[in-house]
Amino acid sequence: MAASVDLSSYRDQHYKGSRSEQERSLRDSTTLYVGNLSFYTTEEQIHELFSRCGDVRVIVMGLDKYKKTPCGFCFVEYYTRCEAEAAMRFVNGTRLDDRLIRVDWDAGFIEGRQYGRGKTGGQVRDEYRTDYDAGRGGYGKLLSQKIAPNTDNR
């Protein structure tokens, strides 16, 4: 197996099951996690890119759990492992919406995982980001709250 389709060291800490079950699920999975997406990237753009590697079964867009708006990640599921491996090989690290996207194996989508896990509803990484990133909503959420103008008229 080529290095680009090997399992990364990242493991979902919220996985419901043992570490060995998670490893087995990852080795057999046809589901990919796609990260570092622009908040403005559409499901259609993702389908266009990922369908070059095989038949896409389903795309689940990551959403802010409170606003229900895109928050920079998604899950792409293929019909076969071979198609998913092709996407790992050829799509990981490519540019989509002027951003380098990250593709990694996922143990399989479960309802509820489409929502960001951060305190403010989005992804945790976007809460602590200190740089300005127009494709991901500007400054990080916590920094934005500190520099937001007071609108209470006090």
Short mmCIF file of N, CA and C in Angstrom, two decimals:
data_model
loop_
_atom_site.label_atom_id
_atom_site.label_comp_id
_atom_site.label_asym_id
_atom_site.label_seq_id
_atom_site.Cartn_x
_atom_site.Cartn_y
_atom_site.Cartn_z
N MET A 1 0.85 -1.18 0.00
CA MET A 1 0.00 0.00 0.00
C MET A 1 0.89 1.25 0.00
N ALA A 2 0.57 2.20 -0.84
CA ALA A 2 1.35 3.44 -0.92
C ALA A 2 1.20 4.24 0.37
N ALA A 3 2.24 4.99 0.70
CA ALA A 3 2.24 5.77 1.94
C ALA A 3 1.08 6.75 2.01
N SER A 4 0.66 7.28 0.88
CA SER A 4 -0.38 8.30 0.89
C SER A 4 -1.76 7.76 1.28
N VAL A 5 -1.94 6.45 1.29
CA VAL A 5 -3.23 5.90 1.70
C VAL A 5 -3.15 5.22 3.06
N ASP A 6 -1.97 5.24 3.68
CA ASP A 6 -1.82 4.68 5.02
C ASP A 6 -2.64 5.48 6.02
N LEU A 7 -2.93 4.86 7.15
CA LEU A 7 -3.65 5.55 8.21
C LEU A 7 -2.75 6.59 8.84
N SER A 8 -3.30 7.77 9.12
CA SER A 8 -2.54 8.80 9.81
C SER A 8 -2.54 8.48 11.31
N SER A 9 -1.86 9.30 12.06
CA SER A 9 -1.83 9.08 13.51
C SER A 9 -3.05 9.67 14.21
N TYR A 10 -3.85 10.49 13.50
CA TYR A 10 -5.03 11.11 14.12
C TYR A 10 -6.09 10.06 14.42
N ARG A 11 -6.69 10.14 15.60
CA ARG A 11 -7.81 9.27 15.98
C ARG A 11 -8.89 10.13 16.62
N ASP A 12 -10.13 9.91 16.21
CA ASP A 12 -11.27 10.65 16.76
C ASP A 12 -11.44 10.25 18.21
N GLN A 13 -11.27 11.21 19.11
CA GLN A 13 -11.37 10.92 20.54
C GLN A 13 -12.81 10.64 20.98
N HIS A 14 -13.78 10.93 20.13
CA HIS A 14 -15.18 10.69 20.46
C HIS A 14 -15.70 9.38 19.87
N TYR A 15 -14.80 8.57 19.30
CA TYR A 15 -15.21 7.30 18.69
C TYR A 15 -15.86 6.41 19.75
N LYS A 16 -17.01 5.85 19.40
CA LYS A 16 -17.72 4.96 20.32
C LYS A 16 -17.29 3.52 20.06
N GLY A 17 -16.34 3.05 20.80
CA GLY A 17 -15.82 1.70 20.63
C GLY A 17 -14.38 1.64 21.10
N SER A 18 -13.81 0.46 21.05
CA SER A 18 -12.43 0.28 21.50
C SER A 18 -11.45 0.77 20.44
N ARG A 19 -10.21 0.94 20.83
CA ARG A 19 -9.16 1.38 19.90
C ARG A 19 -8.99 0.36 18.77
N SER A 20 -9.05 -0.92 19.10
CA SER A 20 -8.89 -1.94 18.05
C SER A 20 -10.08 -1.94 17.09
N GLU A 21 -11.28 -1.68 17.59
CA GLU A 21 -12.44 -1.57 16.71
C GLU A 21 -12.29 -0.35 15.79
N GLN A 22 -11.78 0.73 16.34
CA GLN A 22 -11.57 1.94 15.55
C GLN A 22 -10.53 1.68 14.45
N GLU A 23 -9.44 1.01 14.80
CA GLU A 23 -8.39 0.69 13.81
C GLU A 23 -8.96 -0.17 12.69
N ARG A 24 -9.75 -1.16 13.05
CA ARG A 24 -10.36 -2.05 12.05
C ARG A 24 -11.31 -1.26 11.15
N SER A 25 -12.12 -0.39 11.75
CA SER A 25 -13.04 0.43 10.97
C SER A 25 -12.29 1.34 10.01
N LEU A 26 -11.19 1.91 10.46
CA LEU A 26 -10.40 2.79 9.60
C LEU A 26 -9.77 2.01 8.44
N ARG A 27 -9.28 0.82 8.71
CA ARG A 27 -8.65 0.01 7.66
C ARG A 27 -9.64 -0.44 6.59
N ASP A 28 -10.91 -0.62 6.97
CA ASP A 28 -11.93 -1.10 6.04
C ASP A 28 -12.82 0.02 5.49
N SER A 29 -12.63 1.22 5.95
CA SER A 29 -13.55 2.32 5.65
C SER A 29 -13.56 2.74 4.19
N THR A 30 -14.70 3.23 3.76
CA THR A 30 -14.85 3.88 2.46
C THR A 30 -15.20 5.36 2.66
N THR A 31 -15.08 5.83 3.91
CA THR A 31 -15.44 7.21 4.26
C THR A 31 -14.18 8.03 4.53
N LEU A 32 -14.18 9.24 4.01
CA LEU A 32 -13.06 10.17 4.20
C LEU A 32 -13.53 11.42 4.92
N TYR A 33 -12.67 11.93 5.78
CA TYR A 33 -12.87 13.23 6.40
C TYR A 33 -12.12 14.23 5.54
N VAL A 34 -12.76 15.34 5.21
CA VAL A 34 -12.12 16.38 4.40
C VAL A 34 -12.11 17.65 5.24
N GLY A 35 -10.93 18.17 5.50
CA GLY A 35 -10.79 19.35 6.34
C GLY A 35 -10.13 20.52 5.62
N ASN A 36 -10.14 21.65 6.28
CA ASN A 36 -9.60 22.93 5.82
C ASN A 36 -10.37 23.47 4.62
N LEU A 37 -11.66 23.17 4.57
CA LEU A 37 -12.51 23.72 3.51
C LEU A 37 -12.85 25.17 3.83
N SER A 38 -13.09 25.93 2.79
CA SER A 38 -13.65 27.27 2.97
C SER A 38 -15.09 27.11 3.45
N PHE A 39 -15.56 28.05 4.23
CA PHE A 39 -16.97 28.03 4.65
C PHE A 39 -17.89 28.23 3.46
N TYR A 40 -17.34 28.66 2.34
CA TYR A 40 -18.13 28.95 1.15
C TYR A 40 -18.08 27.84 0.10
N THR A 41 -17.30 26.79 0.35
CA THR A 41 -17.23 25.66 -0.58
C THR A 41 -18.56 24.93 -0.57
N THR A 42 -19.07 24.62 -1.75
CA THR A 42 -20.38 23.96 -1.85
C THR A 42 -20.25 22.46 -1.98
N GLU A 43 -21.33 21.78 -1.70
CA GLU A 43 -21.39 20.33 -1.87
C GLU A 43 -21.14 19.97 -3.33
N GLU A 44 -21.61 20.78 -4.24
CA GLU A 44 -21.42 20.53 -5.67
C GLU A 44 -19.94 20.57 -6.04
N GLN A 45 -19.18 21.53 -5.49
CA GLN A 45 -17.75 21.61 -5.75
C GLN A 45 -17.03 20.37 -5.22
N ILE A 46 -17.42 19.94 -4.04
CA ILE A 46 -16.80 18.75 -3.45
C ILE A 46 -17.11 17.53 -4.30
N HIS A 47 -18.36 17.41 -4.73
CA HIS A 47 -18.74 16.26 -5.57
C HIS A 47 -17.96 16.27 -6.88
N GLU A 48 -17.83 17.43 -7.49
CA GLU A 48 -17.10 17.52 -8.75
C GLU A 48 -15.65 17.05 -8.59
N LEU A 49 -14.99 17.46 -7.52
CA LEU A 49 -13.60 17.07 -7.29
C LEU A 49 -13.47 15.59 -6.93
N PHE A 50 -14.25 15.14 -5.97
CA PHE A 50 -14.08 13.77 -5.47
C PHE A 50 -14.62 12.71 -6.43
N SER A 51 -15.56 13.07 -7.29
CA SER A 51 -16.09 12.08 -8.23
C SER A 51 -15.09 11.75 -9.32
N ARG A 52 -14.01 12.48 -9.42
CA ARG A 52 -12.93 12.15 -10.36
C ARG A 52 -12.21 10.87 -9.95
N CYS A 53 -12.38 10.48 -8.69
CA CYS A 53 -11.71 9.28 -8.17
C CYS A 53 -12.64 8.08 -8.08
N GLY A 54 -13.91 8.26 -8.31
CA GLY A 54 -14.86 7.15 -8.23
C GLY A 54 -16.27 7.66 -7.96
N ASP A 55 -17.18 6.70 -7.83
CA ASP A 55 -18.58 7.04 -7.58
C ASP A 55 -18.76 7.41 -6.11
N VAL A 56 -19.18 8.65 -5.89
CA VAL A 56 -19.41 9.14 -4.52
C VAL A 56 -20.79 8.67 -4.08
N ARG A 57 -20.83 7.99 -2.95
CA ARG A 57 -22.11 7.50 -2.40
C ARG A 57 -22.87 8.62 -1.71
N VAL A 58 -22.15 9.38 -0.85
CA VAL A 58 -22.81 10.47 -0.12
C VAL A 58 -21.75 11.48 0.35
N ILE A 59 -22.17 12.73 0.42
CA ILE A 59 -21.36 13.81 0.99
C ILE A 59 -22.16 14.39 2.14
N VAL A 60 -21.53 14.51 3.30
CA VAL A 60 -22.18 15.12 4.46
C VAL A 60 -21.37 16.35 4.83
N MET A 61 -21.99 17.51 4.67
CA MET A 61 -21.31 18.77 4.97
C MET A 61 -21.25 19.00 6.48
N GLY A 62 -20.10 19.46 6.96
CA GLY A 62 -19.96 19.84 8.36
C GLY A 62 -20.66 21.16 8.61
N LEU A 63 -21.43 21.22 9.69
CA LEU A 63 -22.23 22.40 9.99
C LEU A 63 -21.96 22.92 11.40
N ASP A 64 -22.06 24.22 11.54
CA ASP A 64 -22.05 24.84 12.86
C ASP A 64 -23.29 24.32 13.60
N LYS A 65 -23.09 23.79 14.79
CA LYS A 65 -24.23 23.13 15.46
C LYS A 65 -25.32 24.09 15.91
N TYR A 66 -25.05 25.38 15.97
CA TYR A 66 -26.07 26.35 16.36
C TYR A 66 -26.67 27.08 15.15
N LYS A 67 -25.81 27.52 14.24
CA LYS A 67 -26.29 28.29 13.09
C LYS A 67 -26.69 27.43 11.91
N LYS A 68 -26.24 26.17 11.89
CA LYS A 68 -26.49 25.23 10.78
C LYS A 68 -25.92 25.76 9.46
N THR A 69 -24.78 26.46 9.54
CA THR A 69 -24.07 26.94 8.36
C THR A 69 -22.78 26.13 8.21
N PRO A 70 -22.23 26.02 7.00
CA PRO A 70 -20.99 25.25 6.81
C PRO A 70 -19.87 25.76 7.70
N CYS A 71 -19.08 24.82 8.23
CA CYS A 71 -17.98 25.24 9.12
C CYS A 71 -16.64 24.61 8.75
N GLY A 72 -16.44 24.28 7.47
CA GLY A 72 -15.09 23.98 7.01
C GLY A 72 -14.67 22.53 6.95
N PHE A 73 -15.60 21.58 7.02
CA PHE A 73 -15.23 20.19 6.85
C PHE A 73 -16.40 19.43 6.26
N CYS A 74 -16.14 18.20 5.82
CA CYS A 74 -17.21 17.34 5.34
C CYS A 74 -16.74 15.89 5.39
N PHE A 75 -17.66 14.99 5.15
CA PHE A 75 -17.37 13.57 5.02
C PHE A 75 -17.76 13.17 3.60
N VAL A 76 -16.90 12.39 2.94
CA VAL A 76 -17.18 11.88 1.61
C VAL A 76 -17.12 10.37 1.69
N GLU A 77 -18.20 9.71 1.30
CA GLU A 77 -18.23 8.25 1.33
C GLU A 77 -18.32 7.73 -0.10
N TYR A 78 -17.46 6.75 -0.39
CA TYR A 78 -17.46 6.07 -1.69
C TYR A 78 -18.12 4.70 -1.55
N TYR A 79 -18.35 4.07 -2.67
CA TYR A 79 -18.91 2.72 -2.67
C TYR A 79 -17.85 1.66 -2.37
N THR A 80 -16.58 1.94 -2.75
CA THR A 80 -15.53 0.95 -2.54
C THR A 80 -14.31 1.56 -1.87
N ARG A 81 -13.54 0.73 -1.23
CA ARG A 81 -12.29 1.15 -0.60
C ARG A 81 -11.31 1.64 -1.66
N CYS A 82 -11.30 0.98 -2.79
CA CYS A 82 -10.38 1.34 -3.88
C CYS A 82 -10.61 2.78 -4.34
N GLU A 83 -11.87 3.18 -4.46
CA GLU A 83 -12.19 4.56 -4.87
C GLU A 83 -11.74 5.55 -3.79
N ALA A 84 -11.96 5.20 -2.54
CA ALA A 84 -11.54 6.07 -1.43
C ALA A 84 -10.02 6.20 -1.39
N GLU A 85 -9.32 5.10 -1.65
CA GLU A 85 -7.85 5.15 -1.69
C GLU A 85 -7.37 6.07 -2.81
N ALA A 86 -8.05 6.03 -3.95
CA ALA A 86 -7.68 6.92 -5.05
C ALA A 86 -7.83 8.38 -4.61
N ALA A 87 -8.89 8.70 -3.90
CA ALA A 87 -9.08 10.07 -3.42
C ALA A 87 -8.00 10.45 -2.42
N MET A 88 -7.64 9.53 -1.55
CA MET A 88 -6.55 9.80 -0.60
C MET A 88 -5.26 10.11 -1.36
N ARG A 89 -5.00 9.35 -2.40
CA ARG A 89 -3.77 9.49 -3.17
C ARG A 89 -3.74 10.80 -3.98
N PHE A 90 -4.87 11.12 -4.62
CA PHE A 90 -4.85 12.18 -5.61
C PHE A 90 -5.50 13.49 -5.17
N VAL A 91 -6.35 13.48 -4.16
CA VAL A 91 -7.04 14.70 -3.77
C VAL A 91 -6.43 15.34 -2.53
N ASN A 92 -5.90 14.53 -1.61
CA ASN A 92 -5.30 15.07 -0.39
C ASN A 92 -4.20 16.07 -0.75
N GLY A 93 -4.29 17.27 -0.18
CA GLY A 93 -3.28 18.29 -0.42
C GLY A 93 -3.50 19.12 -1.67
N THR A 94 -4.61 18.88 -2.38
CA THR A 94 -4.90 19.69 -3.56
C THR A 94 -5.65 20.96 -3.15
N ARG A 95 -5.80 21.86 -4.10
CA ARG A 95 -6.42 23.15 -3.83
C ARG A 95 -7.88 23.12 -4.26
N LEU A 96 -8.75 23.55 -3.35
CA LEU A 96 -10.17 23.70 -3.64
C LEU A 96 -10.61 25.02 -3.04
N ASP A 97 -11.22 25.87 -3.83
CA ASP A 97 -11.61 27.22 -3.39
C ASP A 97 -10.41 27.97 -2.82
N ASP A 98 -9.28 27.82 -3.49
CA ASP A 98 -8.03 28.50 -3.12
C ASP A 98 -7.50 28.10 -1.75
N ARG A 99 -7.83 26.87 -1.30
CA ARG A 99 -7.33 26.37 -0.02
C ARG A 99 -6.77 24.97 -0.22
N LEU A 100 -5.68 24.65 0.47
CA LEU A 100 -5.16 23.29 0.45
C LEU A 100 -6.01 22.45 1.40
N ILE A 101 -6.67 21.45 0.84
CA ILE A 101 -7.56 20.63 1.67
C ILE A 101 -6.82 19.41 2.20
N ARG A 102 -7.29 18.92 3.33
CA ARG A 102 -6.71 17.75 3.99
C ARG A 102 -7.74 16.63 3.95
N VAL A 103 -7.31 15.48 3.46
CA VAL A 103 -8.17 14.31 3.38
C VAL A 103 -7.59 13.23 4.27
N ASP A 104 -8.43 12.62 5.09
CA ASP A 104 -7.97 11.58 6.01
C ASP A 104 -9.05 10.51 6.12
N TRP A 105 -8.65 9.33 6.52
CA TRP A 105 -9.61 8.24 6.72
C TRP A 105 -10.54 8.56 7.89
N ASP A 106 -11.77 8.13 7.76
CA ASP A 106 -12.74 8.26 8.83
C ASP A 106 -13.35 6.89 9.08
N ALA A 107 -13.65 6.58 10.32
CA ALA A 107 -14.17 5.27 10.68
C ALA A 107 -15.60 5.04 10.21
N GLY A 108 -16.22 6.06 9.66
CA GLY A 108 -17.59 5.95 9.15
C GLY A 108 -18.47 6.99 9.78
N PHE A 109 -19.27 7.63 8.95
CA PHE A 109 -20.12 8.71 9.44
C PHE A 109 -21.25 8.16 10.30
N ILE A 110 -21.48 8.84 11.42
CA ILE A 110 -22.60 8.54 12.32
C ILE A 110 -23.35 9.85 12.51
N GLU A 111 -24.67 9.79 12.45
CA GLU A 111 -25.51 10.99 12.61
C GLU A 111 -25.09 11.78 13.86
N GLY A 112 -24.96 13.08 13.70
CA GLY A 112 -24.53 13.95 14.79
C GLY A 112 -23.09 14.43 14.59
N ARG A 113 -22.29 13.67 13.85
CA ARG A 113 -20.89 14.06 13.63
C ARG A 113 -20.75 15.17 12.62
N GLN A 114 -21.84 15.53 11.95
CA GLN A 114 -21.75 16.62 10.98
C GLN A 114 -21.67 17.98 11.65
N TYR A 115 -21.84 18.03 12.96
CA TYR A 115 -21.82 19.30 13.67
C TYR A 115 -20.46 19.58 14.29
N GLY A 116 -20.05 20.85 14.23
CA GLY A 116 -18.80 21.25 14.85
C GLY A 116 -18.84 20.98 16.35
N ARG A 117 -17.67 20.71 16.92
CA ARG A 117 -17.57 20.35 18.34
C ARG A 117 -17.08 21.49 19.21
N GLY A 118 -16.89 22.66 18.63
CA GLY A 118 -16.41 23.81 19.40
C GLY A 118 -17.50 24.39 20.28
N LYS A 119 -17.11 25.15 21.28
CA LYS A 119 -18.05 25.75 22.22
C LYS A 119 -19.01 26.71 21.53
N THR A 120 -18.53 27.36 20.47
CA THR A 120 -19.38 28.32 19.77
C THR A 120 -20.17 27.68 18.63
N GLY A 121 -20.02 26.37 18.44
CA GLY A 121 -20.79 25.65 17.43
C GLY A 121 -20.01 25.20 16.22
N GLY A 122 -18.90 25.87 15.92
CA GLY A 122 -18.07 25.49 14.77
C GLY A 122 -16.98 24.52 15.18
N GLN A 123 -15.91 24.53 14.41
CA GLN A 123 -14.79 23.65 14.73
C GLN A 123 -13.94 24.27 15.84
N VAL A 124 -13.37 23.42 16.66
CA VAL A 124 -12.53 23.87 17.77
C VAL A 124 -11.38 24.73 17.25
N ARG A 125 -10.75 24.29 16.15
CA ARG A 125 -9.59 25.03 15.62
C ARG A 125 -9.93 26.46 15.25
N ASP A 126 -11.17 26.72 14.86
CA ASP A 126 -11.56 28.07 14.47
C ASP A 126 -11.86 28.96 15.67
N GLU A 127 -11.99 28.39 16.84
CA GLU A 127 -12.20 29.20 18.03
C GLU A 127 -10.90 29.84 18.49
N TYR A 128 -9.79 29.14 18.32
CA TYR A 128 -8.52 29.59 18.86
C TYR A 128 -7.60 30.23 17.83
N ARG A 129 -8.02 30.28 16.58
CA ARG A 129 -7.20 30.85 15.52
C ARG A 129 -7.04 32.34 15.76
N THR A 130 -5.80 32.85 15.61
CA THR A 130 -5.55 34.27 15.86
C THR A 130 -5.32 35.04 14.57
N ASP A 131 -5.23 34.34 13.44
CA ASP A 131 -5.04 35.02 12.17
C ASP A 131 -6.39 35.31 11.52
N TYR A 132 -6.36 36.21 10.54
CA TYR A 132 -7.57 36.52 9.78
C TYR A 132 -7.62 35.57 8.59
N ASP A 133 -8.73 34.86 8.43
CA ASP A 133 -8.91 33.91 7.33
C ASP A 133 -10.29 34.14 6.73
N ALA A 134 -10.33 34.86 5.61
CA ALA A 134 -11.61 35.22 4.98
C ALA A 134 -12.42 33.98 4.61
N GLY A 135 -11.74 32.90 4.21
CA GLY A 135 -12.44 31.69 3.81
C GLY A 135 -13.04 30.91 4.96
N ARG A 136 -12.66 31.29 6.19
CA ARG A 136 -13.18 30.58 7.37
C ARG A 136 -13.83 31.55 8.35
N GLY A 137 -14.42 32.61 7.84
CA GLY A 137 -15.22 33.51 8.68
C GLY A 137 -14.47 34.63 9.35
N GLY A 138 -13.26 34.96 8.90
CA GLY A 138 -12.52 36.08 9.48
C GLY A 138 -11.57 35.63 10.59
N TYR A 139 -11.58 36.35 11.71
CA TYR A 139 -10.74 35.98 12.84
C TYR A 139 -11.36 34.80 13.58
N GLY A 140 -10.56 34.14 14.42
CA GLY A 140 -11.08 33.06 15.25
C GLY A 140 -12.23 33.56 16.12
N LYS A 141 -13.13 32.67 16.50
CA LYS A 141 -14.35 33.05 17.23
C LYS A 141 -14.05 33.76 18.54
N LEU A 142 -13.10 33.26 19.32
CA LEU A 142 -12.82 33.87 20.62
C LEU A 142 -12.18 35.25 20.46
N LEU A 143 -11.29 35.38 19.47
CA LEU A 143 -10.67 36.67 19.20
C LEU A 143 -11.72 37.65 18.67
N SER A 144 -12.62 37.19 17.82
CA SER A 144 -13.68 38.05 17.27
C SER A 144 -14.55 38.62 18.38
N GLN A 145 -14.83 37.82 19.39
CA GLN A 145 -15.66 38.29 20.50
C GLN A 145 -14.95 39.38 21.28
N LYS A 146 -13.63 39.28 21.39
CA LYS A 146 -12.87 40.28 22.14
C LYS A 146 -12.77 41.60 21.40
N ILE A 147 -12.68 41.54 20.06
CA ILE A 147 -12.49 42.79 19.30
C ILE A 147 -13.79 43.32 18.71
N ALA A 148 -14.89 42.63 18.91
CA ALA A 148 -16.18 43.08 18.37
C ALA A 148 -16.59 44.39 19.03
N PRO A 149 -17.12 45.31 18.26
CA PRO A 149 -17.55 46.58 18.87
C PRO A 149 -18.75 46.37 19.78
N ASN A 150 -18.85 47.17 20.79
CA ASN A 150 -19.97 47.09 21.72
C ASN A 150 -21.20 47.67 21.04
N THR A 151 -22.22 46.87 20.89
CA THR A 151 -23.45 47.33 20.21
C THR A 151 -24.59 47.56 21.20
N ASP A 152 -24.27 47.61 22.49
CA ASP A 152 -25.31 47.81 23.52
C ASP A 152 -25.69 49.28 23.67
N ASN A 153 -24.99 50.18 22.99
CA ASN A 153 -25.22 51.62 23.09
C ASN A 153 -25.09 52.14 24.54
N ARG A 154 -24.14 51.61 25.25
CA ARG A 154 -23.91 52.05 26.63
C ARG A 154 -22.73 52.96 26.71
#
